[in-house]
C-alpha cells in the first residue's frame, strides 16, 4: 500500500501531466515545467527545495511508519499478513527515496545521497525476494493447474502439443501425468528459496547495517541534506532533471521492438516441439530496463507535478517481469538431474506458457504506449 500525501505537503501540485498515449498517463516534458506554475505559485517564486524536501520528508515518514508496523505485527496469520503488507510499504518507500535521490542527485549532498541510495537498494532487494519467490510459485502452480485441466480446463493458455515419445496419444493425459510431479518439484525448490530469503530478511532487519539505514531515513524525515543548487528556482533546476528522467524513458521505449509487439502472438508456433519463442529470455533485459525507467519517471513526476496515472503501463511491465522470471524458474527446474520425462514435458509446456505471457504483456504495453487512433 502506497501513500503519497501530496495534497497536504507544501508546494504540492495537481496532476497536470498529459499522456504520451491516452491510456499511458505519462506526462510530456512540457507538462512538468507547466505544473510548477499551476495552482497559484509562480514557478520563479518556488525554490527547488520547496518541492523536493517535503516529498522526501513524506516518503521517509512512510518508511518509518511501515517499519514500526512491521515490528509490531504478531505471529498469528493476521499478524503475518500485516507484516507482509508493512514490508511491501517499506519497500515502496525505500524505492521512492532511492529513485528520487537518483534523479535529483545534483540538488543533494551527493556523497550522502549515493551512500543512502546504495543502502536502500540493498534493503529493498533483500525484502523483495521472499515476496517474489512466493508470487512465482503461486503463478506457476496456477498455470500448471490450468494447463493440465485441474483448474477447470485449458482455455486461455498455450495449446498443449503432443508429447514426444510419450506413452499416451492424448496430450492432456501426458501433461496431467507430469504436472503433479512438476508442481511438487517447483514447490520444493521455490519454497526452499523463499525460506532462505525469509531468513535473510530477518537477519538483515536485525543487523547493524539496517539500523544505520533506519537512522539515515529518520534524519531524512526531519532534515534533507540538500546542496546549494536546491535553492535555485524549480523551473530552472528541478523541472529539467525530471524532464531528463522522462527523456531517458522515451529513448528506452523507442529502442524496444514495439512494432513486433503490436502483432498478436503465435502461441501454437511457440509450443510446436516446445521450442523457445523468437523473443527469448536474452531479449527481456531492455523491457526490464524500461520498467525501472518508468518507475523513476513516475517518482520524478510525483515530486514536480503530483501523482500521475502510469498504472496501465506499469501493470503491463510488472506482468512482463513476473512472467519472464516464472519462465526462467520453469526452465531451471527442467534442468534438474534425473527427472522423469513426463515431468520435463510438463515443465516445458509451463515454460512455453509463461513465454506466451511475456509476449502478451509486451502486446499490452504496446497498446497502452501507442494506442490505436480513434475511428473517425
mmCIF file of C-alpha atoms in Angstrom:
data_model
loop_
_atom_site.group_PDB
_atom_site.id
_atom_site.type_symbol
_atom_site.label_atom_id
_atom_site.label_comp_id
_atom_site.label_asym_id
_atom_site.label_seq_id
_atom_site.Cartn_x
_atom_site.Cartn_y
_atom_site.Cartn_z
ATOM 1 C CA UNK A 1 0.000 0.000 0.000
ATOM 2 C CA UNK A 2 1.468 3.334 -1.010
ATOM 3 C CA UNK A 3 0.587 6.756 0.382
ATOM 4 C CA UNK A 4 1.541 9.874 -1.483
ATOM 5 C CA UNK A 5 0.346 12.601 0.942
ATOM 6 C CA UNK A 6 0.755 15.110 -1.863
ATOM 7 C CA UNK A 7 -2.437 17.014 -1.127
ATOM 8 C CA UNK A 8 -1.135 18.221 2.216
ATOM 9 C CA UNK A 9 2.528 18.798 1.546
ATOM 10 C CA UNK A 10 3.858 22.326 0.864
ATOM 11 C CA UNK A 11 4.330 23.141 -2.784
ATOM 12 C CA UNK A 12 2.201 20.226 -3.974
ATOM 13 C CA UNK A 13 0.604 20.486 -7.370
ATOM 14 C CA UNK A 14 -2.436 18.939 -9.019
ATOM 15 C CA UNK A 15 -1.901 16.227 -11.579
ATOM 16 C CA UNK A 16 -1.428 18.145 -14.822
ATOM 17 C CA UNK A 17 0.503 15.525 -16.762
ATOM 18 C CA UNK A 18 -0.524 14.877 -20.338
ATOM 19 C CA UNK A 19 -0.166 11.315 -21.604
ATOM 20 C CA UNK A 20 2.110 10.224 -24.406
ATOM 21 C CA UNK A 21 -0.604 7.691 -25.116
ATOM 22 C CA UNK A 22 -4.117 8.342 -23.874
ATOM 23 C CA UNK A 23 -4.072 5.230 -21.683
ATOM 24 C CA UNK A 24 -0.454 5.569 -20.518
ATOM 25 C CA UNK A 25 -0.925 8.630 -18.320
ATOM 26 C CA UNK A 26 2.708 9.670 -18.893
ATOM 27 C CA UNK A 27 3.221 13.426 -18.988
ATOM 28 C CA UNK A 28 5.371 15.039 -21.675
ATOM 29 C CA UNK A 29 8.305 17.206 -20.717
ATOM 30 C CA UNK A 30 6.412 20.462 -21.121
ATOM 31 C CA UNK A 31 3.805 19.462 -18.539
ATOM 32 C CA UNK A 32 6.458 19.119 -15.840
ATOM 33 C CA UNK A 33 7.529 22.728 -16.144
ATOM 34 C CA UNK A 34 3.962 23.989 -16.564
ATOM 35 C CA UNK A 35 2.911 22.164 -13.394
ATOM 36 C CA UNK A 36 5.242 24.360 -11.368
ATOM 37 C CA UNK A 37 3.241 27.474 -12.203
ATOM 38 C CA UNK A 38 -0.165 25.828 -11.738
ATOM 39 C CA UNK A 39 -2.178 26.285 -8.561
ATOM 40 C CA UNK A 40 -1.255 29.875 -7.678
ATOM 41 C CA UNK A 41 2.521 29.973 -7.036
ATOM 42 C CA UNK A 42 4.607 31.346 -9.937
ATOM 43 C CA UNK A 43 7.420 28.981 -10.835
ATOM 44 C CA UNK A 44 10.047 31.681 -10.392
ATOM 45 C CA UNK A 45 8.965 32.129 -6.752
ATOM 46 C CA UNK A 46 9.320 28.440 -5.894
ATOM 47 C CA UNK A 47 12.746 27.079 -4.943
ATOM 48 C CA UNK A 48 13.613 23.509 -5.836
ATOM 49 C CA UNK A 49 13.964 22.604 -2.163
ATOM 50 C CA UNK A 50 10.323 23.600 -1.588
ATOM 51 C CA UNK A 51 9.193 20.664 -3.720
ATOM 52 C CA UNK A 52 11.961 18.155 -3.118
ATOM 53 C CA UNK A 53 12.309 18.380 0.673
ATOM 54 C CA UNK A 54 8.597 17.879 1.548
ATOM 55 C CA UNK A 55 8.399 14.903 -0.809
ATOM 56 C CA UNK A 56 11.397 13.216 0.806
ATOM 57 C CA UNK A 57 10.067 14.050 4.278
ATOM 58 C CA UNK A 58 6.790 12.292 3.449
ATOM 59 C CA UNK A 59 8.479 9.213 1.976
ATOM 60 C CA UNK A 60 10.814 8.921 4.976
ATOM 61 C CA UNK A 61 7.803 9.138 7.301
ATOM 62 C CA UNK A 62 6.136 6.332 5.361
ATOM 63 C CA UNK A 63 9.287 4.242 5.695
ATOM 64 C CA UNK A 64 9.418 4.714 9.473
ATOM 65 C CA UNK A 65 5.687 4.087 9.883
ATOM 66 C CA UNK A 66 5.921 0.856 7.887
ATOM 67 C CA UNK A 67 8.927 -0.250 9.906
ATOM 68 C CA UNK A 68 7.019 0.292 13.145
ATOM 69 C CA UNK A 69 4.020 -1.678 11.847
ATOM 70 C CA UNK A 70 6.310 -4.498 10.740
ATOM 71 C CA UNK A 71 7.914 -4.710 14.179
ATOM 72 C CA UNK A 72 4.533 -4.624 15.944
ATOM 73 C CA UNK A 73 2.902 -7.346 13.820
ATOM 74 C CA UNK A 74 2.048 -10.562 15.636
ATOM 75 C CA UNK A 75 2.942 -14.170 14.918
ATOM 76 C CA UNK A 76 -0.595 -15.349 14.054
ATOM 77 C CA UNK A 77 -1.885 -15.500 10.439
ATOM 78 C CA UNK A 78 -3.325 -11.994 10.689
ATOM 79 C CA UNK A 79 -0.017 -10.724 12.026
ATOM 80 C CA UNK A 80 1.836 -12.436 9.176
ATOM 81 C CA UNK A 81 -0.434 -10.701 6.663
ATOM 82 C CA UNK A 82 0.124 -7.366 8.394
ATOM 83 C CA UNK A 83 3.880 -7.934 8.366
ATOM 84 C CA UNK A 84 3.800 -8.718 4.642
ATOM 85 C CA UNK A 85 1.797 -5.553 3.937
ATOM 86 C CA UNK A 86 4.169 -3.486 6.070
ATOM 87 C CA UNK A 87 7.153 -4.959 4.213
ATOM 88 C CA UNK A 88 5.569 -4.004 0.876
ATOM 89 C CA UNK A 89 5.017 -0.449 2.091
ATOM 90 C CA UNK A 90 8.581 -0.351 3.416
ATOM 91 C CA UNK A 91 9.937 -1.413 0.037
ATOM 92 C CA UNK A 92 7.763 1.137 -1.754
ATOM 93 C CA UNK A 93 9.025 3.973 0.445
ATOM 94 C CA UNK A 94 12.628 2.812 0.037
ATOM 95 C CA UNK A 95 12.242 2.702 -3.755
ATOM 96 C CA UNK A 96 10.766 6.196 -3.854
ATOM 97 C CA UNK A 97 13.506 7.677 -1.711
ATOM 98 C CA UNK A 98 16.224 5.912 -3.708
ATOM 99 C CA UNK A 99 14.701 6.826 -7.071
ATOM 100 C CA UNK A 100 14.216 10.453 -6.085
ATOM 101 C CA UNK A 101 17.797 10.745 -4.870
ATOM 102 C CA UNK A 102 18.927 9.223 -8.179
ATOM 103 C CA UNK A 103 17.004 11.650 -10.399
ATOM 104 C CA UNK A 104 17.660 14.774 -8.326
ATOM 105 C CA UNK A 105 21.179 13.877 -7.212
ATOM 106 C CA UNK A 106 22.684 17.257 -8.305
ATOM 107 C CA UNK A 107 20.444 19.004 -5.758
ATOM 108 C CA UNK A 108 21.647 16.924 -2.802
ATOM 109 C CA UNK A 109 24.851 16.420 -0.873
ATOM 110 C CA UNK A 110 25.983 13.783 -3.344
ATOM 111 C CA UNK A 111 28.166 11.692 -1.055
ATOM 112 C CA UNK A 112 25.326 11.270 1.422
ATOM 113 C CA UNK A 113 22.779 10.621 -1.348
ATOM 114 C CA UNK A 114 24.913 7.992 -3.083
ATOM 115 C CA UNK A 115 25.517 6.099 0.148
ATOM 116 C CA UNK A 116 21.850 6.122 1.160
ATOM 117 C CA UNK A 117 20.744 5.062 -2.327
ATOM 118 C CA UNK A 118 23.053 2.055 -2.258
ATOM 119 C CA UNK A 119 21.865 1.015 1.193
ATOM 120 C CA UNK A 120 18.194 1.400 0.279
ATOM 121 C CA UNK A 121 18.743 -0.677 -2.850
ATOM 122 C CA UNK A 122 20.295 -3.395 -0.695
ATOM 123 C CA UNK A 123 17.373 -3.312 1.734
ATOM 124 C CA UNK A 124 14.689 -3.266 -0.951
ATOM 125 C CA UNK A 125 16.307 -6.191 -2.737
ATOM 126 C CA UNK A 126 16.569 -8.264 0.447
ATOM 127 C CA UNK A 127 12.943 -7.631 1.394
ATOM 128 C CA UNK A 128 11.612 -8.271 -2.121
ATOM 129 C CA UNK A 129 12.993 -11.782 -2.537
ATOM 130 C CA UNK A 130 10.646 -13.631 -0.204
ATOM 131 C CA UNK A 131 7.606 -11.984 -1.796
ATOM 132 C CA UNK A 132 8.958 -12.688 -5.287
ATOM 133 C CA UNK A 133 9.500 -16.399 -4.640
ATOM 134 C CA UNK A 134 6.024 -16.772 -3.124
ATOM 135 C CA UNK A 135 4.393 -14.998 -6.053
ATOM 136 C CA UNK A 136 6.395 -17.009 -8.574
ATOM 137 C CA UNK A 137 5.363 -20.313 -7.002
ATOM 138 C CA UNK A 138 1.684 -19.335 -6.946
ATOM 139 C CA UNK A 139 1.855 -18.208 -10.553
ATOM 140 C CA UNK A 140 3.476 -21.431 -11.749
ATOM 141 C CA UNK A 141 1.180 -23.746 -9.794
ATOM 142 C CA UNK A 142 -1.906 -21.921 -11.063
ATOM 143 C CA UNK A 143 -0.593 -22.168 -14.626
ATOM 144 C CA UNK A 144 0.087 -25.888 -14.214
ATOM 145 C CA UNK A 145 -3.440 -26.470 -12.932
ATOM 146 C CA UNK A 146 -4.883 -24.523 -15.842
ATOM 147 C CA UNK A 147 -2.774 -26.260 -18.473
ATOM 148 C CA UNK A 148 -3.392 -29.749 -17.120
ATOM 149 C CA UNK A 149 -7.117 -29.189 -16.736
ATOM 150 C CA UNK A 150 -7.071 -29.438 -12.943
ATOM 151 C CA UNK A 151 -8.064 -25.801 -12.670
ATOM 152 C CA UNK A 152 -11.129 -26.010 -14.843
ATOM 153 C CA UNK A 153 -9.893 -26.565 -18.371
ATOM 154 C CA UNK A 154 -7.056 -25.465 -20.613
ATOM 155 C CA UNK A 155 -8.700 -22.487 -22.216
ATOM 156 C CA UNK A 156 -6.879 -19.181 -22.466
ATOM 157 C CA UNK A 157 -3.335 -20.517 -22.382
ATOM 158 C CA UNK A 158 -0.832 -22.069 -24.748
ATOM 159 C CA UNK A 159 -2.193 -25.012 -26.765
ATOM 160 C CA UNK A 160 -0.699 -28.250 -25.438
ATOM 161 C CA UNK A 161 1.368 -30.127 -28.043
ATOM 162 C CA UNK A 162 1.595 -33.916 -28.208
ATOM 163 C CA UNK A 163 4.310 -35.380 -26.013
ATOM 164 C CA UNK A 164 7.355 -36.681 -27.834
ATOM 165 C CA UNK A 165 7.806 -40.355 -27.214
ATOM 166 C CA UNK A 166 5.103 -40.320 -24.565
ATOM 167 C CA UNK A 167 3.031 -43.282 -23.663
ATOM 168 C CA UNK A 168 -0.310 -41.630 -24.374
ATOM 169 C CA UNK A 169 -1.882 -40.321 -27.563
ATOM 170 C CA UNK A 170 -3.788 -37.734 -25.544
ATOM 171 C CA UNK A 171 -1.629 -34.646 -24.848
ATOM 172 C CA UNK A 172 -3.844 -33.693 -21.918
ATOM 173 C CA UNK A 173 -3.218 -37.072 -20.273
ATOM 174 C CA UNK A 174 0.532 -36.759 -20.812
ATOM 175 C CA UNK A 175 0.531 -33.333 -19.234
ATOM 176 C CA UNK A 176 -1.588 -34.457 -16.302
ATOM 177 C CA UNK A 177 0.860 -37.273 -15.569
ATOM 178 C CA UNK A 178 3.796 -34.883 -15.265
ATOM 179 C CA UNK A 179 2.002 -31.838 -13.853
ATOM 180 C CA UNK A 180 1.744 -33.166 -10.304
ATOM 181 C CA UNK A 181 5.429 -34.073 -10.143
ATOM 182 C CA UNK A 182 6.409 -30.811 -11.816
ATOM 183 C CA UNK A 183 4.344 -28.892 -9.263
ATOM 184 C CA UNK A 184 5.925 -30.787 -6.385
ATOM 185 C CA UNK A 185 9.407 -30.104 -7.774
ATOM 186 C CA UNK A 186 8.693 -26.393 -8.165
ATOM 187 C CA UNK A 187 7.191 -26.250 -4.687
ATOM 188 C CA UNK A 188 10.286 -27.826 -3.157
ATOM 189 C CA UNK A 189 12.685 -25.563 -5.000
ATOM 190 C CA UNK A 190 10.830 -22.274 -4.592
ATOM 191 C CA UNK A 191 9.716 -22.931 -1.017
ATOM 192 C CA UNK A 192 13.331 -23.590 -0.082
ATOM 193 C CA UNK A 193 14.368 -20.375 -1.818
ATOM 194 C CA UNK A 194 11.585 -18.477 -0.073
ATOM 195 C CA UNK A 195 12.594 -19.854 3.330
ATOM 196 C CA UNK A 196 16.183 -18.781 2.759
ATOM 197 C CA UNK A 197 15.012 -15.343 1.611
ATOM 198 C CA UNK A 198 12.846 -15.014 4.732
ATOM 199 C CA UNK A 199 15.811 -15.863 6.949
ATOM 200 C CA UNK A 200 17.999 -13.384 5.076
ATOM 201 C CA UNK A 201 15.362 -10.660 5.505
ATOM 202 C CA UNK A 202 15.049 -11.290 9.232
ATOM 203 C CA UNK A 203 18.828 -11.255 9.581
ATOM 204 C CA UNK A 204 19.046 -8.027 7.595
ATOM 205 C CA UNK A 205 16.368 -6.296 9.679
ATOM 206 C CA UNK A 206 18.288 -7.141 12.847
ATOM 207 C CA UNK A 207 21.677 -6.084 11.542
ATOM 208 C CA UNK A 208 23.685 -3.008 12.408
ATOM 209 C CA UNK A 209 23.696 -2.168 8.707
ATOM 210 C CA UNK A 210 19.903 -1.893 8.691
ATOM 211 C CA UNK A 211 19.877 0.175 11.876
ATOM 212 C CA UNK A 212 22.250 2.602 10.170
ATOM 213 C CA UNK A 213 19.857 2.844 7.209
ATOM 214 C CA UNK A 214 16.895 3.429 9.522
ATOM 215 C CA UNK A 215 18.838 6.176 11.326
ATOM 216 C CA UNK A 216 19.635 7.855 7.999
ATOM 217 C CA UNK A 217 15.986 7.735 6.961
ATOM 218 C CA UNK A 218 14.945 9.103 10.357
ATOM 219 C CA UNK A 219 17.236 12.068 9.705
ATOM 220 C CA UNK A 220 15.645 12.451 6.284
ATOM 221 C CA UNK A 221 12.204 12.713 7.890
ATOM 222 C CA UNK A 222 13.238 15.950 9.560
ATOM 223 C CA UNK A 223 16.177 17.337 7.597
ATOM 224 C CA UNK A 224 17.081 16.698 3.958
ATOM 225 C CA UNK A 225 20.809 17.250 3.239
ATOM 226 C CA UNK A 226 20.454 19.377 0.116
ATOM 227 C CA UNK A 227 23.202 21.201 -1.740
ATOM 228 C CA UNK A 228 23.358 24.851 -2.829
ATOM 229 C CA UNK A 229 21.694 24.066 -6.178
ATOM 230 C CA UNK A 230 18.436 23.256 -4.380
ATOM 231 C CA UNK A 231 17.976 26.966 -3.652
ATOM 232 C CA UNK A 232 17.614 27.698 -7.374
ATOM 233 C CA UNK A 233 14.152 28.137 -8.915
ATOM 234 C CA UNK A 234 12.397 24.828 -9.523
ATOM 235 C CA UNK A 235 11.607 25.736 -13.116
ATOM 236 C CA UNK A 236 15.327 26.170 -13.834
ATOM 237 C CA UNK A 237 16.739 23.178 -11.953
ATOM 238 C CA UNK A 238 14.127 20.706 -10.742
ATOM 239 C CA UNK A 239 11.985 20.543 -13.879
ATOM 240 C CA UNK A 240 14.928 19.861 -16.266
ATOM 241 C CA UNK A 241 16.082 16.955 -14.087
ATOM 242 C CA UNK A 242 12.580 15.485 -14.121
ATOM 243 C CA UNK A 243 12.407 16.061 -17.860
ATOM 244 C CA UNK A 244 15.676 14.145 -18.226
ATOM 245 C CA UNK A 245 14.120 11.148 -16.475
ATOM 246 C CA UNK A 246 11.212 11.286 -18.895
ATOM 247 C CA UNK A 247 13.509 11.613 -21.906
ATOM 248 C CA UNK A 248 15.539 8.571 -20.866
ATOM 249 C CA UNK A 249 12.299 6.623 -20.637
ATOM 250 C CA UNK A 250 11.201 7.763 -24.091
ATOM 251 C CA UNK A 251 14.536 6.788 -25.609
ATOM 252 C CA UNK A 252 14.495 3.348 -23.997
ATOM 253 C CA UNK A 253 10.944 2.689 -25.196
ATOM 254 C CA UNK A 254 11.889 3.846 -28.700
ATOM 255 C CA UNK A 255 14.583 1.143 -28.760
ATOM 256 C CA UNK A 256 12.054 -1.614 -27.978
ATOM 257 C CA UNK A 257 10.624 -3.707 -30.833
ATOM 258 C CA UNK A 258 7.153 -2.234 -30.354
ATOM 259 C CA UNK A 259 6.270 -2.916 -33.979
ATOM 260 C CA UNK A 260 6.697 -6.657 -33.449
ATOM 261 C CA UNK A 261 4.953 -6.478 -30.078
ATOM 262 C CA UNK A 262 1.924 -4.903 -31.767
ATOM 263 C CA UNK A 263 1.062 -8.160 -33.557
ATOM 264 C CA UNK A 264 -0.910 -10.953 -31.867
ATOM 265 C CA UNK A 265 1.330 -13.675 -30.562
ATOM 266 C CA UNK A 266 1.515 -17.040 -32.351
ATOM 267 C CA UNK A 267 1.314 -19.358 -29.369
ATOM 268 C CA UNK A 268 0.968 -22.503 -31.465
ATOM 269 C CA UNK A 269 4.280 -21.811 -33.189
ATOM 270 C CA UNK A 270 5.904 -21.383 -29.786
ATOM 271 C CA UNK A 271 4.930 -24.754 -28.408
ATOM 272 C CA UNK A 272 5.491 -26.726 -31.598
ATOM 273 C CA UNK A 273 8.254 -29.001 -30.404
ATOM 274 C CA UNK A 274 8.476 -26.907 -27.215
ATOM 275 C CA UNK A 275 10.912 -24.536 -28.910
ATOM 276 C CA UNK A 276 11.597 -21.179 -27.275
ATOM 277 C CA UNK A 277 9.974 -18.134 -28.812
ATOM 278 C CA UNK A 278 11.975 -15.886 -31.156
ATOM 279 C CA UNK A 279 11.676 -13.296 -28.378
ATOM 280 C CA UNK A 280 13.704 -15.260 -25.850
ATOM 281 C CA UNK A 281 14.972 -14.617 -22.347
ATOM 282 C CA UNK A 282 18.037 -12.893 -23.769
ATOM 283 C CA UNK A 283 15.760 -10.125 -25.082
ATOM 284 C CA UNK A 284 13.978 -9.463 -21.796
ATOM 285 C CA UNK A 285 16.601 -7.100 -20.354
ATOM 286 C CA UNK A 286 15.602 -3.964 -22.357
ATOM 287 C CA UNK A 287 11.999 -4.402 -21.194
ATOM 288 C CA UNK A 288 13.100 -4.734 -17.581
ATOM 289 C CA UNK A 289 15.166 -1.572 -18.017
ATOM 290 C CA UNK A 290 12.136 0.311 -19.331
ATOM 291 C CA UNK A 291 10.191 -0.839 -16.280
ATOM 292 C CA UNK A 292 12.829 0.722 -13.990
ATOM 293 C CA UNK A 293 12.927 3.943 -16.029
ATOM 294 C CA UNK A 294 9.138 4.195 -15.907
ATOM 295 C CA UNK A 295 9.326 3.935 -12.132
ATOM 296 C CA UNK A 296 11.969 6.686 -11.964
ATOM 297 C CA UNK A 297 9.856 8.874 -14.216
ATOM 298 C CA UNK A 298 6.799 8.288 -12.028
ATOM 299 C CA UNK A 299 8.668 9.302 -8.883
ATOM 300 C CA UNK A 300 10.048 12.429 -10.564
ATOM 301 C CA UNK A 301 6.558 13.341 -11.726
ATOM 302 C CA UNK A 302 5.260 12.928 -8.173
ATOM 303 C CA UNK A 303 7.837 15.429 -6.921
ATOM 304 C CA UNK A 304 7.134 18.037 -9.577
ATOM 305 C CA UNK A 305 3.500 17.666 -10.542
ATOM 306 C CA UNK A 306 1.893 15.278 -8.064
ATOM 307 C CA UNK A 307 0.892 11.662 -8.760
ATOM 308 C CA UNK A 308 0.205 10.837 -12.394
ATOM 309 C CA UNK A 309 -1.522 7.720 -13.687
ATOM 310 C CA UNK A 310 1.132 5.448 -15.166
ATOM 311 C CA UNK A 311 -0.577 2.356 -13.788
ATOM 312 C CA UNK A 312 -1.638 0.731 -17.095
ATOM 313 C CA UNK A 313 1.906 0.812 -18.458
ATOM 314 C CA UNK A 314 3.387 -0.221 -15.108
ATOM 315 C CA UNK A 315 0.987 -3.153 -14.770
ATOM 316 C CA UNK A 316 1.928 -4.441 -18.221
ATOM 317 C CA UNK A 317 5.642 -4.257 -17.409
ATOM 318 C CA UNK A 318 5.149 -5.864 -13.990
ATOM 319 C CA UNK A 319 3.282 -8.689 -15.711
ATOM 320 C CA UNK A 320 6.151 -8.975 -18.187
ATOM 321 C CA UNK A 321 8.728 -9.213 -15.392
ATOM 322 C CA UNK A 322 6.720 -11.769 -13.426
ATOM 323 C CA UNK A 323 6.120 -13.997 -16.453
ATOM 324 C CA UNK A 324 9.746 -13.808 -17.571
ATOM 325 C CA UNK A 325 11.019 -14.792 -14.123
ATOM 326 C CA UNK A 326 8.454 -17.600 -13.876
ATOM 327 C CA UNK A 327 9.575 -18.938 -17.257
ATOM 328 C CA UNK A 328 13.169 -18.906 -16.063
ATOM 329 C CA UNK A 329 12.171 -20.816 -12.915
ATOM 330 C CA UNK A 330 10.368 -23.444 -15.010
ATOM 331 C CA UNK A 331 13.380 -23.826 -17.293
ATOM 332 C CA UNK A 332 15.698 -24.118 -14.290
ATOM 333 C CA UNK A 333 13.511 -26.835 -12.765
ATOM 334 C CA UNK A 334 13.521 -28.706 -16.079
ATOM 335 C CA UNK A 335 17.323 -28.911 -15.839
ATOM 336 C CA UNK A 336 17.102 -30.837 -12.552
ATOM 337 C CA UNK A 337 19.065 -34.089 -12.990
ATOM 338 C CA UNK A 338 17.247 -37.400 -13.348
ATOM 339 C CA UNK A 339 13.697 -36.099 -13.516
ATOM 340 C CA UNK A 340 11.100 -38.212 -15.333
ATOM 341 C CA UNK A 341 10.327 -37.433 -18.988
ATOM 342 C CA UNK A 342 6.706 -36.624 -18.119
ATOM 343 C CA UNK A 343 7.895 -34.103 -15.529
ATOM 344 C CA UNK A 344 10.267 -32.482 -18.005
ATOM 345 C CA UNK A 345 7.467 -32.368 -20.566
ATOM 346 C CA UNK A 346 5.114 -30.601 -18.140
ATOM 347 C CA UNK A 347 7.833 -28.085 -17.263
ATOM 348 C CA UNK A 348 8.457 -27.481 -20.963
ATOM 349 C CA UNK A 349 4.784 -26.713 -21.547
ATOM 350 C CA UNK A 350 4.823 -24.476 -18.476
ATOM 351 C CA UNK A 351 7.865 -22.610 -19.770
ATOM 352 C CA UNK A 352 6.153 -22.111 -23.126
ATOM 353 C CA UNK A 353 3.023 -20.838 -21.406
ATOM 354 C CA UNK A 354 4.970 -18.248 -19.430
ATOM 355 C CA UNK A 355 6.860 -17.086 -22.512
ATOM 356 C CA UNK A 356 3.455 -16.640 -24.120
ATOM 357 C CA UNK A 357 2.538 -14.461 -21.128
ATOM 358 C CA UNK A 358 5.710 -12.433 -21.725
ATOM 359 C CA UNK A 359 4.628 -11.705 -25.282
ATOM 360 C CA UNK A 360 1.074 -10.924 -24.189
ATOM 361 C CA UNK A 361 2.430 -8.397 -21.690
ATOM 362 C CA UNK A 362 4.544 -6.771 -24.388
ATOM 363 C CA UNK A 363 1.473 -6.515 -26.577
ATOM 364 C CA UNK A 364 -0.466 -4.925 -23.688
ATOM 365 C CA UNK A 365 2.320 -2.388 -23.092
ATOM 366 C CA UNK A 366 2.427 -1.515 -26.787
ATOM 367 C CA UNK A 367 -1.317 -0.951 -26.799
ATOM 368 C CA UNK A 368 -1.003 1.387 -23.808
ATOM 369 C CA UNK A 369 2.007 3.279 -25.130
ATOM 370 C CA UNK A 370 0.860 3.570 -28.735
ATOM 371 C CA UNK A 371 -2.948 3.309 -28.636
ATOM 372 C CA UNK A 372 -4.716 2.895 -31.964
ATOM 373 C CA UNK A 373 -6.163 6.162 -33.278
ATOM 374 C CA UNK A 374 -9.868 6.606 -32.694
ATOM 375 C CA UNK A 375 -12.113 5.767 -35.618
ATOM 376 C CA UNK A 376 -13.442 8.871 -37.429
#
